mmCIF file of C-alpha atoms in Angstrom:
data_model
loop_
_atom_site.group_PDB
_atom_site.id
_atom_site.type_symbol
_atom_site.label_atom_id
_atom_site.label_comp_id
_atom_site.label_asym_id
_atom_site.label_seq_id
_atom_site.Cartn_x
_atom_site.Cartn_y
_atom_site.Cartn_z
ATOM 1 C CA UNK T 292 4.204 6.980 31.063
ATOM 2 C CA UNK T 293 7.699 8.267 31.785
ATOM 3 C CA UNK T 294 9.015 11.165 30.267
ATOM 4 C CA UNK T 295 12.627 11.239 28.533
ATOM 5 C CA UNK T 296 14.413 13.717 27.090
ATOM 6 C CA UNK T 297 17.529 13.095 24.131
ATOM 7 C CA UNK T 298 20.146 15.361 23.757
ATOM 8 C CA UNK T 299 22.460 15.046 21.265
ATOM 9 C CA UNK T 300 26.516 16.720 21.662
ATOM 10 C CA UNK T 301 27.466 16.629 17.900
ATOM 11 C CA UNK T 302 29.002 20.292 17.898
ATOM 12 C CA UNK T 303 25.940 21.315 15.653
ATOM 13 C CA UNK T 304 22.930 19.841 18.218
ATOM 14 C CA UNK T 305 19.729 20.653 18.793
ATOM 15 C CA UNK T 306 18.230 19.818 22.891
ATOM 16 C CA UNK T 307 15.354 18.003 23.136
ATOM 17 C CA UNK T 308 12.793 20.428 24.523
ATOM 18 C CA UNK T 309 10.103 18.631 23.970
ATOM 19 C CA UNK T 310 10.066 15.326 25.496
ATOM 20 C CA UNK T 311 9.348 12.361 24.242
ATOM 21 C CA UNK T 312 6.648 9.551 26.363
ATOM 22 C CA UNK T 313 8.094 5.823 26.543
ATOM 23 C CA UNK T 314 6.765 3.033 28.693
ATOM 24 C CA UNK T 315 10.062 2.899 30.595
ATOM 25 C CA UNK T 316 13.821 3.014 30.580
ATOM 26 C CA UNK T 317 14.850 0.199 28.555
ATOM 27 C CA UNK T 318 12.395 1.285 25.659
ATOM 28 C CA UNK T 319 14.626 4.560 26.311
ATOM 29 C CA UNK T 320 17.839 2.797 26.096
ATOM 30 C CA UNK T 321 16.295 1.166 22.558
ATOM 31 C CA UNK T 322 15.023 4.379 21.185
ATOM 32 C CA UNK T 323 18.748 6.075 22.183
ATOM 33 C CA UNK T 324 20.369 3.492 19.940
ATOM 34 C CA UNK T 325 18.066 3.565 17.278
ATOM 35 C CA UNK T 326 18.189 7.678 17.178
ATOM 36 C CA UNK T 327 22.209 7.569 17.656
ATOM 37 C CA UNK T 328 22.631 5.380 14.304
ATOM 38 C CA UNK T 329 20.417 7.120 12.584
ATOM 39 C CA UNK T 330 21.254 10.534 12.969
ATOM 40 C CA UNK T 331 24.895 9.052 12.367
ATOM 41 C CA UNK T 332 23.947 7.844 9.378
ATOM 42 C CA UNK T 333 21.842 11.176 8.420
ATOM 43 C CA UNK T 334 25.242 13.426 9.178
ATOM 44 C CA UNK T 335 28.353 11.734 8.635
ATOM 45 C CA UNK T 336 30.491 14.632 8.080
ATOM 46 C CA UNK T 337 28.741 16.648 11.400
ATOM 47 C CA UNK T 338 30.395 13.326 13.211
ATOM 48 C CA UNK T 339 34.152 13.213 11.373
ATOM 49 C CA UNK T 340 34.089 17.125 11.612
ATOM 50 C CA UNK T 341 33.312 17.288 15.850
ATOM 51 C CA UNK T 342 35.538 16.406 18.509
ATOM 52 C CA UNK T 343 33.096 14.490 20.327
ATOM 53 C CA UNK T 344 29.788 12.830 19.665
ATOM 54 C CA UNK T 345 27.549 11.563 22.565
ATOM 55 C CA UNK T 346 23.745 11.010 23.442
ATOM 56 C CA UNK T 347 22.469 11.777 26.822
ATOM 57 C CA UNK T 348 19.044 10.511 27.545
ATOM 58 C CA UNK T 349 17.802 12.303 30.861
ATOM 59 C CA UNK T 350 14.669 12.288 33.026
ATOM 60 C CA UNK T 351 11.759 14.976 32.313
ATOM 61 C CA UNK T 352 13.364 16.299 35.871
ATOM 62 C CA UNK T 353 16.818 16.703 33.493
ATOM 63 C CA UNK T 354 18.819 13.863 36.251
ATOM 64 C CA UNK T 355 20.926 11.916 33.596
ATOM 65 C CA UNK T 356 20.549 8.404 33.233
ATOM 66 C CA UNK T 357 22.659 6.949 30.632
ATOM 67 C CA UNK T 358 24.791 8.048 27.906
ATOM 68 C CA UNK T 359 25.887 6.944 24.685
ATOM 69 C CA UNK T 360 29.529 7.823 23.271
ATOM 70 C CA UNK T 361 30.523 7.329 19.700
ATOM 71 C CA UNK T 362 34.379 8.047 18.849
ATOM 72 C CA UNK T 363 36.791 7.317 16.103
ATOM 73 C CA UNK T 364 40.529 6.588 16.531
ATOM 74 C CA UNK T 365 42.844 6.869 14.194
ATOM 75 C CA UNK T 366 45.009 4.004 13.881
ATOM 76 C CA UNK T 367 48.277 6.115 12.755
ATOM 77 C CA UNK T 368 49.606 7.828 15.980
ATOM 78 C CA UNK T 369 52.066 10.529 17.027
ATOM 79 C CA UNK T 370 55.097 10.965 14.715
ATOM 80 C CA UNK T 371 55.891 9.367 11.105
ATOM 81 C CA UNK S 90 -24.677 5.196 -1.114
ATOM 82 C CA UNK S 91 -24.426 5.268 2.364
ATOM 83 C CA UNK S 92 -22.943 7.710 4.494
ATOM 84 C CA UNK S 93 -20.978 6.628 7.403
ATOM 85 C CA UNK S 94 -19.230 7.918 10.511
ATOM 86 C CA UNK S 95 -16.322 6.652 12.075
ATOM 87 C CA UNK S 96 -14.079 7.221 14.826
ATOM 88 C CA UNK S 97 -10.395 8.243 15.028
ATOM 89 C CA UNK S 98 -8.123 5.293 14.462
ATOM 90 C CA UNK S 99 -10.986 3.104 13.168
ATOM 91 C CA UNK S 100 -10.423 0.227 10.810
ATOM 92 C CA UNK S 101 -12.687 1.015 7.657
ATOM 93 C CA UNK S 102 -11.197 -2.264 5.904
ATOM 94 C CA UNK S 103 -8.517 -4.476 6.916
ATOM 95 C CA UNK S 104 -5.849 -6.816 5.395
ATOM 96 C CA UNK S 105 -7.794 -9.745 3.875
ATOM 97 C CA UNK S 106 -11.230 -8.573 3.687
ATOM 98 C CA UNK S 107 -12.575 -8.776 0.234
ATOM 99 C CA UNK S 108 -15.137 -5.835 0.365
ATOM 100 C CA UNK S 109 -17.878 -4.945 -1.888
ATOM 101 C CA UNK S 110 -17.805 -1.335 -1.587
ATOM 102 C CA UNK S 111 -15.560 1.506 -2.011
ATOM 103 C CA UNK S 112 -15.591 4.557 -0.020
ATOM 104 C CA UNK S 113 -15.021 8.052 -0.839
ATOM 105 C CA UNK S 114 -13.795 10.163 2.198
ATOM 106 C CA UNK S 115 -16.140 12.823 3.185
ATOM 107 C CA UNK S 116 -14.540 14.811 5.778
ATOM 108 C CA UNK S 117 -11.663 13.731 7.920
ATOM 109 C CA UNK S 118 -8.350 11.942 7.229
ATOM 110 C CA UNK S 119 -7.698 8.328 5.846
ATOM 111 C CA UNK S 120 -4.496 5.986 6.231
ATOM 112 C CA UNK S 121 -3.831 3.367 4.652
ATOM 113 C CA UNK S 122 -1.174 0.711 6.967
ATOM 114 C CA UNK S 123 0.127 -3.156 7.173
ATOM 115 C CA UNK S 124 0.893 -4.091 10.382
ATOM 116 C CA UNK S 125 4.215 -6.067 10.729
ATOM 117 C CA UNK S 126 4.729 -9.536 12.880
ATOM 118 C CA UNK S 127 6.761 -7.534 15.246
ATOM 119 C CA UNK S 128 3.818 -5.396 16.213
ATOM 120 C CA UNK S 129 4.963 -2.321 13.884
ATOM 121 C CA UNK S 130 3.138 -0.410 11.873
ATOM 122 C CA UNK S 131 3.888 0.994 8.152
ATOM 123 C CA UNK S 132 1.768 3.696 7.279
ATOM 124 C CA UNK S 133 1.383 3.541 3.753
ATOM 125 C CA UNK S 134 -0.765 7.056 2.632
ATOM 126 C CA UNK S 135 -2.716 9.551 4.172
ATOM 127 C CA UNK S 136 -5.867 10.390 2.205
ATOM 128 C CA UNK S 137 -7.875 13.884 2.096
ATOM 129 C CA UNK S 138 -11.258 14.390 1.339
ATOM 130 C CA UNK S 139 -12.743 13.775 -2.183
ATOM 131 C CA UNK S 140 -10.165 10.529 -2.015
ATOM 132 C CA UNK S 141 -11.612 7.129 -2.739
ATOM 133 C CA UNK S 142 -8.708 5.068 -1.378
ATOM 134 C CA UNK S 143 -9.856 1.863 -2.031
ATOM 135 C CA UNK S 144 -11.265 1.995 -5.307
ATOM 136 C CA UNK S 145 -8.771 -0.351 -6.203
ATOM 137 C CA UNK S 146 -11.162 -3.043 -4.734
ATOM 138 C CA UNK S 147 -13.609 -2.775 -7.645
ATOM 139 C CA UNK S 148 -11.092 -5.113 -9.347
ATOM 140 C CA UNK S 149 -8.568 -6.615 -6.543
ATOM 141 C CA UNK S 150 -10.416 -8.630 -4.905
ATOM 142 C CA UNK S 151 -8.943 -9.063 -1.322
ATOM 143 C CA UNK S 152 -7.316 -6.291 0.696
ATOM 144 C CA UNK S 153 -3.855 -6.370 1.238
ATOM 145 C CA UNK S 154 -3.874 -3.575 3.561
ATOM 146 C CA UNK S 155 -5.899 -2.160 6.098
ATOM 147 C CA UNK S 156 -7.418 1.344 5.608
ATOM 148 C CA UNK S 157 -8.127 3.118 8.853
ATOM 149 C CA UNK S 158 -8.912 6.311 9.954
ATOM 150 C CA UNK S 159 -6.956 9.162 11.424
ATOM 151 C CA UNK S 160 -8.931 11.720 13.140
ATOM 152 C CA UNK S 161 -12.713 11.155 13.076
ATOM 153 C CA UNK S 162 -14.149 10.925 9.451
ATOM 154 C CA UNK S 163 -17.119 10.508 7.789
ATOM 155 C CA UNK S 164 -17.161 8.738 4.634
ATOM 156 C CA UNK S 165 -19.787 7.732 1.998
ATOM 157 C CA UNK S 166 -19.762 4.071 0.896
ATOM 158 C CA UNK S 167 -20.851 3.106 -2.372
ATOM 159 C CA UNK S 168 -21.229 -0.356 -3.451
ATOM 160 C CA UNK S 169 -18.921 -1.776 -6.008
ATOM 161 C CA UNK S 170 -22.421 -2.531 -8.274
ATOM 162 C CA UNK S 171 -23.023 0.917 -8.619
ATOM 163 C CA UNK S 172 -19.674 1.736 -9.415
ATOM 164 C CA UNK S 173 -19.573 -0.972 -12.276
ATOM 165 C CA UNK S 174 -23.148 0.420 -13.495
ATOM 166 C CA UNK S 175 -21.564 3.913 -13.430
ATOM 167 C CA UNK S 176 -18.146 3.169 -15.828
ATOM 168 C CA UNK S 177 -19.805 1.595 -17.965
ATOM 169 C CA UNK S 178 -22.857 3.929 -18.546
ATOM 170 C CA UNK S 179 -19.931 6.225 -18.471
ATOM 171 C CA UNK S 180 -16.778 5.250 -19.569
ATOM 172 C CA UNK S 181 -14.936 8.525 -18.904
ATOM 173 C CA UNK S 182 -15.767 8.493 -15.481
ATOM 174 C CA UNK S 183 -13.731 4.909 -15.790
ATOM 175 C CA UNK S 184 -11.136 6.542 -16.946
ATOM 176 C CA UNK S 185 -11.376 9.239 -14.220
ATOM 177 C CA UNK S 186 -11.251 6.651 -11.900
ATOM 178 C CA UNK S 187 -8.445 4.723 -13.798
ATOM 179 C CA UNK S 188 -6.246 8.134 -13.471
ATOM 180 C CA UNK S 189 -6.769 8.279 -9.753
ATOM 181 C CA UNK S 190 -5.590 4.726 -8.525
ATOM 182 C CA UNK S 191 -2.838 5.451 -11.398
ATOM 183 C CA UNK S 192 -2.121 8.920 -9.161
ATOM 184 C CA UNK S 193 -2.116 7.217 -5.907
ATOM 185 C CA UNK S 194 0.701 4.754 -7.626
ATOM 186 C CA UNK S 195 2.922 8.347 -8.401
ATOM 187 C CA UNK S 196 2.196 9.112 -4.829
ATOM 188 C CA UNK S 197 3.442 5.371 -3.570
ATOM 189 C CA UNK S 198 6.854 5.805 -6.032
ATOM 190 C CA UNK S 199 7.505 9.009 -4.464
ATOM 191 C CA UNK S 200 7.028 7.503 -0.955
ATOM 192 C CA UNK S 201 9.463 4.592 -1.898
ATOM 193 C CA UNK S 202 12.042 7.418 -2.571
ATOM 194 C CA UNK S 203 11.201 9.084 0.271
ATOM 195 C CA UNK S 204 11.826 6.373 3.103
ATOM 196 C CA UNK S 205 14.585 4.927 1.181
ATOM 197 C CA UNK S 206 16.481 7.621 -0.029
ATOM 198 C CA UNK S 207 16.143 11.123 1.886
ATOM 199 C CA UNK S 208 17.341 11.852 5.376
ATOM 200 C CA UNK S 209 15.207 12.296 8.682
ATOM 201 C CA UNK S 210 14.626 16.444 8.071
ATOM 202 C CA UNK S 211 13.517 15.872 4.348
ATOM 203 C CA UNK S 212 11.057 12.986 4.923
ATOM 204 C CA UNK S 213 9.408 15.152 7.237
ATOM 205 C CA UNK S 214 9.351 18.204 4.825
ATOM 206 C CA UNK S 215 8.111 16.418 2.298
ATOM 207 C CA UNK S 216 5.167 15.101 4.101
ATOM 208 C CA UNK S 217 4.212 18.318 4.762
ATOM 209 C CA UNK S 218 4.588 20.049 1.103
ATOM 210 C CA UNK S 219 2.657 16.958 -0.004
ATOM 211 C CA UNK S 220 -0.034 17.011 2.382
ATOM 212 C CA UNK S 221 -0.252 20.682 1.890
ATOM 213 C CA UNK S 222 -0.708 20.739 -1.842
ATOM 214 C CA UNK S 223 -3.440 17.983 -1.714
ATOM 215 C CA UNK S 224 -5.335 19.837 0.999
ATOM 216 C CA UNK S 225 -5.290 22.318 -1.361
ATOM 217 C CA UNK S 226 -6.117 21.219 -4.010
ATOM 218 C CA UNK S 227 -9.659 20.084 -2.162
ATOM 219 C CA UNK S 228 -9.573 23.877 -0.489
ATOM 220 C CA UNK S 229 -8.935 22.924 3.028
ATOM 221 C CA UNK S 230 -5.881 25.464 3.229
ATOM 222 C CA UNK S 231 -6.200 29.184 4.499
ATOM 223 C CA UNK S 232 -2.897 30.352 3.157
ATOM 224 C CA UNK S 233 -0.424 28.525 3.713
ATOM 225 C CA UNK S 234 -2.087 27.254 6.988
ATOM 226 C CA UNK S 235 -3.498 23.776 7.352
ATOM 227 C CA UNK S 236 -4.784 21.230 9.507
ATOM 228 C CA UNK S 237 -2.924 18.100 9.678
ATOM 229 C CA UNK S 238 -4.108 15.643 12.961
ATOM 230 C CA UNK S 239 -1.439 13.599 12.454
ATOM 231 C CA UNK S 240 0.573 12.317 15.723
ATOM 232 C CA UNK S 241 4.222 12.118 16.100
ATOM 233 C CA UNK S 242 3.935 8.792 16.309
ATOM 234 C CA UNK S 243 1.628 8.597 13.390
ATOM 235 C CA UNK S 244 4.287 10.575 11.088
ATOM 236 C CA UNK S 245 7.199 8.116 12.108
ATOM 237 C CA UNK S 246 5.412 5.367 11.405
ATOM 238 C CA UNK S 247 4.789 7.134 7.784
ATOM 239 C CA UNK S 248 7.958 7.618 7.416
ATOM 240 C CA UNK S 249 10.374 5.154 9.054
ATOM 241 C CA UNK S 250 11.698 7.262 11.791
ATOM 242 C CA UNK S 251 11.323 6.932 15.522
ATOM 243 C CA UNK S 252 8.748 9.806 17.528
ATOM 244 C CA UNK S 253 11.800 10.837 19.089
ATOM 245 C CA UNK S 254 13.761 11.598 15.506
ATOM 246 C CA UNK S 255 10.033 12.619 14.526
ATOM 247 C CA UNK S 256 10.455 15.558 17.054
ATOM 248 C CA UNK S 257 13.660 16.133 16.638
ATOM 249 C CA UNK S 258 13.445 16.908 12.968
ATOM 250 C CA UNK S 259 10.015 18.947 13.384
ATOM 251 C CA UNK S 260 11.799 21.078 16.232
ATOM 252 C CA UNK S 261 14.612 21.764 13.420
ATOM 253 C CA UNK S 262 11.980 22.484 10.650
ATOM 254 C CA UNK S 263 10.845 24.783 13.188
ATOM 255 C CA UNK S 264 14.412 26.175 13.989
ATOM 256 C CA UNK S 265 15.271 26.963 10.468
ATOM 257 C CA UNK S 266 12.020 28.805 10.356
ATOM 258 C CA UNK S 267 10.121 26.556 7.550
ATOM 259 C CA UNK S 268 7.310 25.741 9.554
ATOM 260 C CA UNK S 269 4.867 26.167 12.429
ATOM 261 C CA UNK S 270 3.143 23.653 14.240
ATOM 262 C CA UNK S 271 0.409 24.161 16.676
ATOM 263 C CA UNK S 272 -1.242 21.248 18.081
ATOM 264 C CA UNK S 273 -2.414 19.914 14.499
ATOM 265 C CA UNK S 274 -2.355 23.088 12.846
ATOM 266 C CA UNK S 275 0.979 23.568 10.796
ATOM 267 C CA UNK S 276 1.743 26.570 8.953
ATOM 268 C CA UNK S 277 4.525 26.342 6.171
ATOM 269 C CA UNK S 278 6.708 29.686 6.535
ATOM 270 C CA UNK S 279 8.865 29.359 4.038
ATOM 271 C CA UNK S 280 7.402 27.504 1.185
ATOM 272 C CA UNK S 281 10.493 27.633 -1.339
ATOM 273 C CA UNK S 282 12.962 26.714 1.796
ATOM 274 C CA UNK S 283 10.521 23.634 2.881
ATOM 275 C CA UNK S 284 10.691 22.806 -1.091
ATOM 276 C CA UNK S 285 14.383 22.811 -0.958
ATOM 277 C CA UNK S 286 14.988 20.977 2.087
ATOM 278 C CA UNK S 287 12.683 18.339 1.510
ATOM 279 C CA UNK S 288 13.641 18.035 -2.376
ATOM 280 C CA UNK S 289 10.157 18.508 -3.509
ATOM 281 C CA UNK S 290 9.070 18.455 -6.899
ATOM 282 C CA UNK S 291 4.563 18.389 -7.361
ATOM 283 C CA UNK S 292 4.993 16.641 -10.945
ATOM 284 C CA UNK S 293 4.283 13.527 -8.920
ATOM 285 C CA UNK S 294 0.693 14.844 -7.800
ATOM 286 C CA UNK S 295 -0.308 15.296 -11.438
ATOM 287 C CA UNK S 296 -2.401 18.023 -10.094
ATOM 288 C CA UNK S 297 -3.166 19.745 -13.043
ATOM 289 C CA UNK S 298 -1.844 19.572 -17.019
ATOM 290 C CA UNK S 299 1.746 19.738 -16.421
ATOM 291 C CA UNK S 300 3.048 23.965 -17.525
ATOM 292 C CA UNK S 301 4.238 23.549 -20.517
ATOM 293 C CA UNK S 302 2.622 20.639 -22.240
ATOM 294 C CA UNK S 303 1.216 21.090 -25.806
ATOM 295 C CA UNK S 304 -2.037 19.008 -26.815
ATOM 296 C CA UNK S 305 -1.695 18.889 -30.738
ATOM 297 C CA UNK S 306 -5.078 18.367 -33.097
ATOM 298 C CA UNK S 307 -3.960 14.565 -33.381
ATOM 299 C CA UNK S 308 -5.026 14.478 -29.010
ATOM 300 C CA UNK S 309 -0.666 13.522 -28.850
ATOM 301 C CA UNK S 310 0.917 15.798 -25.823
ATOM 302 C CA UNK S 311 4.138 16.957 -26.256
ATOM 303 C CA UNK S 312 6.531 18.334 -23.121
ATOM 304 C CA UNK S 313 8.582 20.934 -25.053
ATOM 305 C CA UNK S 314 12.448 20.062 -24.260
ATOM 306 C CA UNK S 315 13.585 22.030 -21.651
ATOM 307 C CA UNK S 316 16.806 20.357 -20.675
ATOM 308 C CA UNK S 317 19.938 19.930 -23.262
ATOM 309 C CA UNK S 318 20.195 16.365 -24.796
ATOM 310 C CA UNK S 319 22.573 13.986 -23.310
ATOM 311 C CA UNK S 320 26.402 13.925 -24.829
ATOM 312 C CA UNK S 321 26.764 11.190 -26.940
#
């Protein structure tokens, strides 16, 4: 079975050094969602207090093949 | 009773068998699982030797879970007749067995708490100070070494987390410098950090009479009040 790794940008991350064995990409692309919300919903405050939160799944070779991007905007802008 | 060997990841009983015998695990590991619609599995409890995970059965009489083996166990099966002769020529050993399925219901509430209410990192840590303690108190632990042949997988579906969170989580255990883990042998490093992070408190295991507890001549316990009362 195909070998991914999931690396997390949160400011505070940890890479994924040891890979994780999935049947093929789209169980990847499930497991990447299903990781992303949950470690959201583990740290909160890591996400609010970072500049930029993403999830890059990439081959056991490290090529990238898809990333997820989680951002908040505010809805107040520029100048009161 | 009969002694019996089975192999890793064996059914012993499944959902919806009504069995006549209990069995008391030998050597190995136990789990107890349902299997969902979807194809998912819920571990339930892992079980160390000197457990008798289904004793239960002696008075439920269908299964409504499967218990299954881990790793490779051997486990002695003993009829539910013989059981029944046994309380009643000896009702304390009733009782005995009474406390342990009431045990294994402590172990279940903590469980609840732990999939519903604690992040990722402390399910994990908590898994391991439980499984710890119990392996202990059987004396398979060398220090505070032990052998857990649990899979990634195994411990995410125990717990309600992917294998990919599974890793990530042990990796940070690891990081933080709480634990080792070696193939299936895991060492806990820093026992009063892995407490902390995992928000472990034994009382649940009921391992022994709880410090502190008083037995007056009337056979009444008494835990001596250790925390202020409430305002009113």
């Amino acid at each position: 079975m195909p070998v991914y790794h999931f690396n997390v940008r949160d400011g505070a991350n940890i890479p994924d050094p040891d890979a994780t064995e999935l049947p093929d990409l789209r169980a990847a692309r499930v497991e990447a969602v299903k990781l992303a919300g949950r470690l959201l919903m583990d740290e909160p405050d890591t996400f609010w207090e970072g500049s930029d939160w993403h999830l890059e799944v990439t081959e056991d070779s490290g090529i990238a093949l898809f990333r997820l991007d989680f951002t908040a905007t505010d809805a107040v802008t520029a100048a009161l | 009773m009969t002694a019996r060997e089975f192999h890793a990841d064996q059914d012993i009983v499944r959902e919806g068998d009504r069995p006549w015998q209990s069995c008391l695990l030998v050597d190995g590991f136990l789990q107890r699982y349902k299997m969902l619609s979807d194809g998912k599995r819920q571990i339930m409890s892992f079980h160390v030797p000197g457990d008798i995970p289904d004793l239960e059965n002696l008075h439920l009489q269908i299964m409504d879970h499967s218990l299954a083996t881990v790793t490779a166990s051997r486990v002695a099966l003993i009829s539910h007749d013989a059981l029944r002769a046994l309380t009643h020529a000896h009702p304390r050993i009733g009782d005995l067995f009474w406390r342990a399925t009431l045990i294994d219901a402590a172990i279940f509430r903590e469980w609840i708490v732990n999939v519903g209410s604690r992040d990722a990192h402390s399910r994990i840590a908590h898994l391991i100070c439980e499984l710890y303690l119990r392996l202990k108190a059987v004396g398979l632990t060398n220090g505070y070494t032990f052998e857990a042949p649990i899979t990634q997988s195994e411990i995410g579906e125990a717990t309600g987390l992917s294998t990919v969170h599974v890793n990530r989580s042990i990796q940070r255990l690891r990081s933080e410098g709480l634990i080792t883990l070696e193939k299936a042998r895991c060492t806990i490093t820093d026992w009063d950090r892995l407490e902390e992070a995992a928000t472990f408190d034994p009382t649940y295991l009921h391992q022994r009479p709880a410090a502190g507890d008083m037995l007056h001549a009337d056979g009444m316990s008494s835990v001596p009040k250790t925390h202020p009362a409430p305002p009113l």
